[in-house]
Each structure stands twice: as C-alpha cells, then as structure tokens.
CSV table of C-alpha atoms and ligand atoms in Angstrom, one decimal:
chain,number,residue,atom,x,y,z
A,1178,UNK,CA,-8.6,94.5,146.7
A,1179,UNK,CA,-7.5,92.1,144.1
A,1180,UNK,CA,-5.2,92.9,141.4
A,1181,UNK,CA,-5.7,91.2,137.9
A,1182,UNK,CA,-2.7,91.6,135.3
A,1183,UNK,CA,-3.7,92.5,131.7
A,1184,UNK,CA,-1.1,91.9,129.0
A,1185,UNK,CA,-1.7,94.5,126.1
A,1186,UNK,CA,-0.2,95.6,123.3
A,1187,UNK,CA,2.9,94.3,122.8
A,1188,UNK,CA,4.5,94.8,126.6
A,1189,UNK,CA,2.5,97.2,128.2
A,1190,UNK,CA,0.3,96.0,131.4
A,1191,UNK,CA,-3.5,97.6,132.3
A,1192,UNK,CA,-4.5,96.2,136.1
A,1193,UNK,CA,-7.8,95.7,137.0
A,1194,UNK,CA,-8.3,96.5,141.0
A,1195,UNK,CA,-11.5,94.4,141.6
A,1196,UNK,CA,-13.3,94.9,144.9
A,1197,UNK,CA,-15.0,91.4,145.1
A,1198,UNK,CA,-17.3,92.3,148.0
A,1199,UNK,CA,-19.4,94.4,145.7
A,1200,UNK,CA,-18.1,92.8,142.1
A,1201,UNK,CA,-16.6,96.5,141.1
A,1202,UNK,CA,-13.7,97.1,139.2
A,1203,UNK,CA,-11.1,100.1,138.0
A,1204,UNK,CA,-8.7,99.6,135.1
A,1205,UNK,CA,-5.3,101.1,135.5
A,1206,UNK,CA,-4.3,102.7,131.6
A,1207,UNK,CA,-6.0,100.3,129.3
A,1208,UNK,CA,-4.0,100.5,126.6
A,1209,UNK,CA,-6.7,98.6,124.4
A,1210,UNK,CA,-9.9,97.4,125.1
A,1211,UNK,CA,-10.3,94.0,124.0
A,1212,UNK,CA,-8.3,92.3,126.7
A,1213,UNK,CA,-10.1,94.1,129.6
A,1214,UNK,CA,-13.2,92.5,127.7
A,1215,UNK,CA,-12.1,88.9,127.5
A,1216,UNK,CA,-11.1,88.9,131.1
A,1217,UNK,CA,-14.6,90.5,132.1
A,1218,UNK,CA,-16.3,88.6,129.9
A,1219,UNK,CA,-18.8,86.0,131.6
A,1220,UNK,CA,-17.9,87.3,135.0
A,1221,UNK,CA,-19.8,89.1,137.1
A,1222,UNK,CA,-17.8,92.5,137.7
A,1223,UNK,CA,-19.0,96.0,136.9
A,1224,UNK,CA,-15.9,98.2,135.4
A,1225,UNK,CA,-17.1,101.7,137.2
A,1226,UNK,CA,-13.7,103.2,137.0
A,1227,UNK,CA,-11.0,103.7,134.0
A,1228,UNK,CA,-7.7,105.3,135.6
A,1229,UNK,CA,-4.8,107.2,133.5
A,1230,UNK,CA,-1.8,108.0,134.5
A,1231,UNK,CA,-0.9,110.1,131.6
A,1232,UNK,CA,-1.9,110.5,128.2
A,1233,UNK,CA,0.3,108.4,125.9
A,1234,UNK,CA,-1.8,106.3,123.5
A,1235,UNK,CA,-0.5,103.1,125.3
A,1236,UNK,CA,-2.4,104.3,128.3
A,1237,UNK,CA,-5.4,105.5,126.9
A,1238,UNK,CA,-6.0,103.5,123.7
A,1239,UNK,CA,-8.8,101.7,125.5
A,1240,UNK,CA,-10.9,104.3,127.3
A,1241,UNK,CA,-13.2,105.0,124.3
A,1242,UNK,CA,-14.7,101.6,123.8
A,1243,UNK,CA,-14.6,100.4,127.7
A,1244,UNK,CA,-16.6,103.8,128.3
A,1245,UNK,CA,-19.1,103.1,125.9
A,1246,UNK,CA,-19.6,99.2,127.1
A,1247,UNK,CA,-19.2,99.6,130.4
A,1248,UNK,CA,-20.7,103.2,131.4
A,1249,UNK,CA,-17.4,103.1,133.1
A,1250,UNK,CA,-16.1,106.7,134.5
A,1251,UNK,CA,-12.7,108.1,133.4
A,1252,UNK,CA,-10.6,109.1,136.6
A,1253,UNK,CA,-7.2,111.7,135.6
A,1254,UNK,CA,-5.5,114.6,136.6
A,1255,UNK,CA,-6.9,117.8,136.3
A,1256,UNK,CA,-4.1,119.5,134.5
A,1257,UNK,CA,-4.1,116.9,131.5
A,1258,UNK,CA,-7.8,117.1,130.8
A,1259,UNK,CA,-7.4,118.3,127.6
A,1260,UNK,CA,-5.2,115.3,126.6
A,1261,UNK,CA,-7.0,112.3,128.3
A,1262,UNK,CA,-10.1,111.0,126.4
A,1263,UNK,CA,-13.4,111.0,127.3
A,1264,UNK,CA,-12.3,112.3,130.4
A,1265,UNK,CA,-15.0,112.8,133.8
A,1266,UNK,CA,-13.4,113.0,137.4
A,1267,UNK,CA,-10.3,115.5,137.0
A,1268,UNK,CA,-8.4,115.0,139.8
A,1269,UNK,CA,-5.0,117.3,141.6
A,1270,UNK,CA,-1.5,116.6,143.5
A,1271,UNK,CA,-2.5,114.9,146.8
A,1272,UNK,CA,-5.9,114.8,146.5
A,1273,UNK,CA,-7.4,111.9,147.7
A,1274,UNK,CA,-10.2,110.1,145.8
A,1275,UNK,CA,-12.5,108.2,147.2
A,1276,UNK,CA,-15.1,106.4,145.6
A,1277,UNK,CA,-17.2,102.8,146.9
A,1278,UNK,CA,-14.2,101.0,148.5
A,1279,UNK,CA,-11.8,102.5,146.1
A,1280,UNK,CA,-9.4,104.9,148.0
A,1281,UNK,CA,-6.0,106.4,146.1
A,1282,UNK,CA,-3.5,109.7,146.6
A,1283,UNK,CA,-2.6,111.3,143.5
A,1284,UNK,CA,0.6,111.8,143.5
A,1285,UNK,CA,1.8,114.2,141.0
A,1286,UNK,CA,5.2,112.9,139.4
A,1287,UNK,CA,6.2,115.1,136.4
A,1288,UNK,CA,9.1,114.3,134.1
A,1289,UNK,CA,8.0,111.6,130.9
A,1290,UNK,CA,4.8,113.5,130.7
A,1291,UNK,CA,3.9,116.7,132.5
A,1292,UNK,CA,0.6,115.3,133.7
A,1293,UNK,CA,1.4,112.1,134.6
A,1294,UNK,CA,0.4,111.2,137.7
A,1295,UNK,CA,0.1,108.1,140.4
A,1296,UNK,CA,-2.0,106.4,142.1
A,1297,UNK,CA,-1.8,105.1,145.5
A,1298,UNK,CA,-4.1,103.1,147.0
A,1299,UNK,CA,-2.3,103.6,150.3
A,1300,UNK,CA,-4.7,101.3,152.5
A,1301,UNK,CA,-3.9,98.4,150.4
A,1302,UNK,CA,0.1,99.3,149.7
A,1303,UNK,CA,-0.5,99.5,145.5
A,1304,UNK,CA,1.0,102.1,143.3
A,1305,UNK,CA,0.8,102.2,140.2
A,1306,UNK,CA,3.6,104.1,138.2
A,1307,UNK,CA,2.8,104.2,134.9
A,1308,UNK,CA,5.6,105.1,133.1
A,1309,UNK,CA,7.9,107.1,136.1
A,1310,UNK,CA,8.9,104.0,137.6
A,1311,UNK,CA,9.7,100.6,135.8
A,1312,UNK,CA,11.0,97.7,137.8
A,1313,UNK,CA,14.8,98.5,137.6
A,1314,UNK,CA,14.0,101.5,135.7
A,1315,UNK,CA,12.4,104.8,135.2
A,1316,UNK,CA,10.4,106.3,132.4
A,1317,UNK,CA,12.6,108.2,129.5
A,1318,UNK,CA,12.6,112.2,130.1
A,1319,UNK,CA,9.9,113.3,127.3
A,1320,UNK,CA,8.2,116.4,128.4
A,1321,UNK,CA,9.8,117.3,131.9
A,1322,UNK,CA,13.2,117.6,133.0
A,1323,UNK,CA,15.9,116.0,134.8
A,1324,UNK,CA,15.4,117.8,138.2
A,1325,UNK,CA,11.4,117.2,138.1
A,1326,UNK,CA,11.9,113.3,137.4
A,1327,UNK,CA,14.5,112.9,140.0
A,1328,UNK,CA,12.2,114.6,142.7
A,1329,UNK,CA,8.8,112.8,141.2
A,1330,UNK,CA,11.3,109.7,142.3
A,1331,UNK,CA,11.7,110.7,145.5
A,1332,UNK,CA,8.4,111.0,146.2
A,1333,UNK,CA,7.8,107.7,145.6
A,1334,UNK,CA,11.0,106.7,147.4
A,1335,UNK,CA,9.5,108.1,150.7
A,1336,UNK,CA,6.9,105.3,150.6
A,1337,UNK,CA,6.5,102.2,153.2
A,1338,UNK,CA,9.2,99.7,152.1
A,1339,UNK,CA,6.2,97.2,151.4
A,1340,UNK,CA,4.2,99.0,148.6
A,1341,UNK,CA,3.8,96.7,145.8
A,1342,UNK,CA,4.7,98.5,142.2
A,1343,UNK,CA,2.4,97.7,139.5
A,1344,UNK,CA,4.2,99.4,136.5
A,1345,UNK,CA,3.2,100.7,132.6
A,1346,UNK,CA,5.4,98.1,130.9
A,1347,UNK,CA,7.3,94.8,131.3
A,1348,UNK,CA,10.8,96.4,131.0
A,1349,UNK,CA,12.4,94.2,133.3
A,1350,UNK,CA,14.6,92.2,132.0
A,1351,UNK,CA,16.1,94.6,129.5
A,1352,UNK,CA,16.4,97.5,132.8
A,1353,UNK,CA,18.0,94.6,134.4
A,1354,UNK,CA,21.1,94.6,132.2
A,1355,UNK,CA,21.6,98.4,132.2
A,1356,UNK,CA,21.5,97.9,136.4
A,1357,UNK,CA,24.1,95.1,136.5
A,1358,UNK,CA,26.5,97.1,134.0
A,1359,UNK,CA,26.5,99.6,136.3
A,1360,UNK,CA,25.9,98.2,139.6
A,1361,UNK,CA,28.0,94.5,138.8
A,1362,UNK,CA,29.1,94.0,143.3
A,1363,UNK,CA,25.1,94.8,144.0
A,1364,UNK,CA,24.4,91.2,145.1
A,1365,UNK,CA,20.5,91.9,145.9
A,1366,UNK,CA,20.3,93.1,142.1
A,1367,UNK,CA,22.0,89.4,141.6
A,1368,UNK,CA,19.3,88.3,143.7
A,1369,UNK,CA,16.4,89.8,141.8
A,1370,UNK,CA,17.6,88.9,138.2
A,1371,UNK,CA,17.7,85.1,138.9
A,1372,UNK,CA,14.2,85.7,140.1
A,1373,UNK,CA,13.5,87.8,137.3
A,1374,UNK,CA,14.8,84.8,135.0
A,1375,UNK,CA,12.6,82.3,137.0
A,1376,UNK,CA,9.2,84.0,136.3
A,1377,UNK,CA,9.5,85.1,132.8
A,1378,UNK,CA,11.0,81.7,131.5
A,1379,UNK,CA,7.6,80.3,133.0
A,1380,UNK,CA,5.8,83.0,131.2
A,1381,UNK,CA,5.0,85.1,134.1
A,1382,UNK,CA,4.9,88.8,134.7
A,1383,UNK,CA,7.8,90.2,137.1
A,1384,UNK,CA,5.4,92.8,138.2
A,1385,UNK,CA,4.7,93.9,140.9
A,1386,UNK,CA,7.8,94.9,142.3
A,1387,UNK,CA,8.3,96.2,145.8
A,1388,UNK,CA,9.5,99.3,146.5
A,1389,UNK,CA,12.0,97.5,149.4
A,1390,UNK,CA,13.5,96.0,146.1
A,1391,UNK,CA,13.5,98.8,144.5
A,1392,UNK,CA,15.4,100.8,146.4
A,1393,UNK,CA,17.7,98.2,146.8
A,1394,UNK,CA,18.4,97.8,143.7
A,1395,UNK,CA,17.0,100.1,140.7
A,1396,UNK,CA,20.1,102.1,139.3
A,1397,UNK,CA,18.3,105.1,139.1
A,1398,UNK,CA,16.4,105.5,142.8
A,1399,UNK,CA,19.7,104.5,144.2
A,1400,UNK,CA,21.5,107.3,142.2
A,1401,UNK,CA,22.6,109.9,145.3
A,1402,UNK,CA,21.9,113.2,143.3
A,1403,UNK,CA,20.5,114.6,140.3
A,1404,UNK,CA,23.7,114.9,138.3
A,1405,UNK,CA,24.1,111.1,138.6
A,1406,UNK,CA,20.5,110.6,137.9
A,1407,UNK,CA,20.8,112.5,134.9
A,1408,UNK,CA,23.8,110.8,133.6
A,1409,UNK,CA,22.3,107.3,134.0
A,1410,UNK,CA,19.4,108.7,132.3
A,1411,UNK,CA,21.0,109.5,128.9
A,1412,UNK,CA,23.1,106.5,129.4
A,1413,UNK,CA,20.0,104.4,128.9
A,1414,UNK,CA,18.8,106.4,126.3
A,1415,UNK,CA,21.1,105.0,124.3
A,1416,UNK,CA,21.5,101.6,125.9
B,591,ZN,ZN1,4.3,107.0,128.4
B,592,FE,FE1,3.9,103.7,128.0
C-alpha cells in the first residue's frame, strides 16, 4: 500500500491508501473534495473507499461530491451513522474490515467525538488517528471525557513500536512547544523538533509520525495517569 498526503483546508490532511496492483484507492476524512480530485485526476485509480474517523465537518466535508464522482463507498462506525454523510458500510470496535486488499481494525477511541474511531491497517503498520492522536499531541476533549481519552490512548499505545501515524491535522509544530515547556531535559523531543524544523521549512508534511517517537516523546502518551493526563489537557486548552 502506498500512502499519498492530501493537504486540505487550511491544515487538515485526507490520505489516500492506493493499492497499485489493482489501481484502487480509499481516502482517509476528506475534508473537501477538490484536492482528492486533482490528485486523481488523469491517473488511473478508482476511489472505491471513503473512510471517517468521526464526524466533524473537517472530516467529512468531502464525502458528498467524491460519492457522487466516484461511486466511492462510505466506510464508518456503526454508532455514528446518523452523523456521517452518505454513509454505507457501518462498522464496530474491533471488527475487522476487509475489503480487495484493503484490511483495517477499528479501533474504537472515544474522547473528542464519541464515535470516533481508527483505523489500522495492521498488515501494513498504518493508523490513522484522526483527531485522538496528533504528532506531539492529542485531540481537545469535546464530547467524551478525560478517563475515556486517556484509555482510547492507551489503546493505541499497546501498538508495535513501528506503526506509522498518519494524523487529522498538521499540529506539529505548535504541539511541539507545549511538549518542550513541559518536558525541557527530554533530549529525543530535542531530537524530533530539529527534524520537525527541517521538513516544514522545506515545505514538507511532518506526518507520519511513529508511534516509537511517540511514546518517546508526546507529553500526553507519556503522562503516567489520568490525573496528569487531564491536567496537561486543560493546560493546552489554553496554550
Ligand atoms: Zn475533530
Ligand atoms: Fe479535525
């Protein structure tokens, strides 16, 4: 599987997983349509699949019109059907879907939405987060609370080291100095910034992420308990 980056919106990212031995393709949350269609346009690739993590209009904004062009078939979780558009393959915690090559767990992860959910597409090591897990941060608290957002974390945290994290938005940067302010000796956080610095001065994405760096150094999957957890959370709020 190949994984194309979408810039949309104003920082949000939809990711196309293309199988190139058959020319199919899923979109991960297309927050719009029309940059899915310029990247498609004059190549040969069939968009069967549009997949939502959760229901926010930066997620979903695109479904509609890539529907209607494409024929494509909307993939979310059962529990939010009433609040994704358009819609078809409804979907529960830890069931597997399978579908041509395409093979992802859901893995339910309430806490910004109720229904949000991720996928992992555990043969080739992607997740994708939506908006639970940034790159050196998490997703604000909207529907769920603190408990369900820390464990929804620690699901993820029990993943192989090497999963790559393809994420809702390019936070980066910004989560990068609410980490360091709170985490100033963590030299692998020093690490990761300078990278971080390298790719976006040359205009690059900083997803994905692993979860290896991750853990080693996002304030909040590092925080020991949900009473830290939840501190750091309200801290950002208002960082
Ligand atoms: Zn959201
Ligand atoms: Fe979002």
């Amino acid at each position: 599987m190949k994984v194309e980056i979408i810039s949309c919106l104003q920082d949000n990212y939809s990711y196309l997983i293309i199988d190139e031995t058959n020319n199919l393709a899923c979109i991960v949350d297309p927050s719009e349509a029309s940059p899915v269609i310029d990247y498609l346009k004059n190549k040969n690739i069939n968009l069967k699949y549009i997949l939502n993590t959760h229901h926010h209009f930066d997620h979903i904004g695109g479904n509609k019109e890539l529907k209607k062009k494409y024929n494509s078939i909307v993939v979310g979780f059962k529990h939010d059907s009433e609040r994704i558009p358009e819609i078809d393959i409804c979907l529960e915690d830890n069931e597997i879907w399978k579908s041509d090559n395409f093979v992802a767990k859901i893995i339910h992860v309430p806490g910004h939405t109720k229904g949000h959910i991720c996928f992992h597409f555990y043969n080739d090591k992607l997740l994708f987060t939506g908006d639970t897990l940034f790159s050196l941060g998490c997703g604000r608290i909207f529907e769920g609370t603190y408990e369900q957002m820390f464990s929804s974390l620690n699901k993820i945290k029990a993943m192989p080291l090497d999963t790559q994290i393809y994420c809702g938005h390019e936070y980066t940067l910004n989560n990068s100095k609410f980490c360091i302010k709170h985490d100033s000796e963590n030299l692998n956080l020093k690490k990761k910034i300078q990278n971080i610095q390298i790719k976006l001065s040359n205009s690059l994405p900083t997803i994905p992420s692993t979860l290896k760096d991750e853990l080693d150094c996002n304030i909040f999957l590092r925080a020991k308990d949900v009473k830290t957890f939840s501190k750091l959370r309200d801290l950002k709020d208002n960082f």
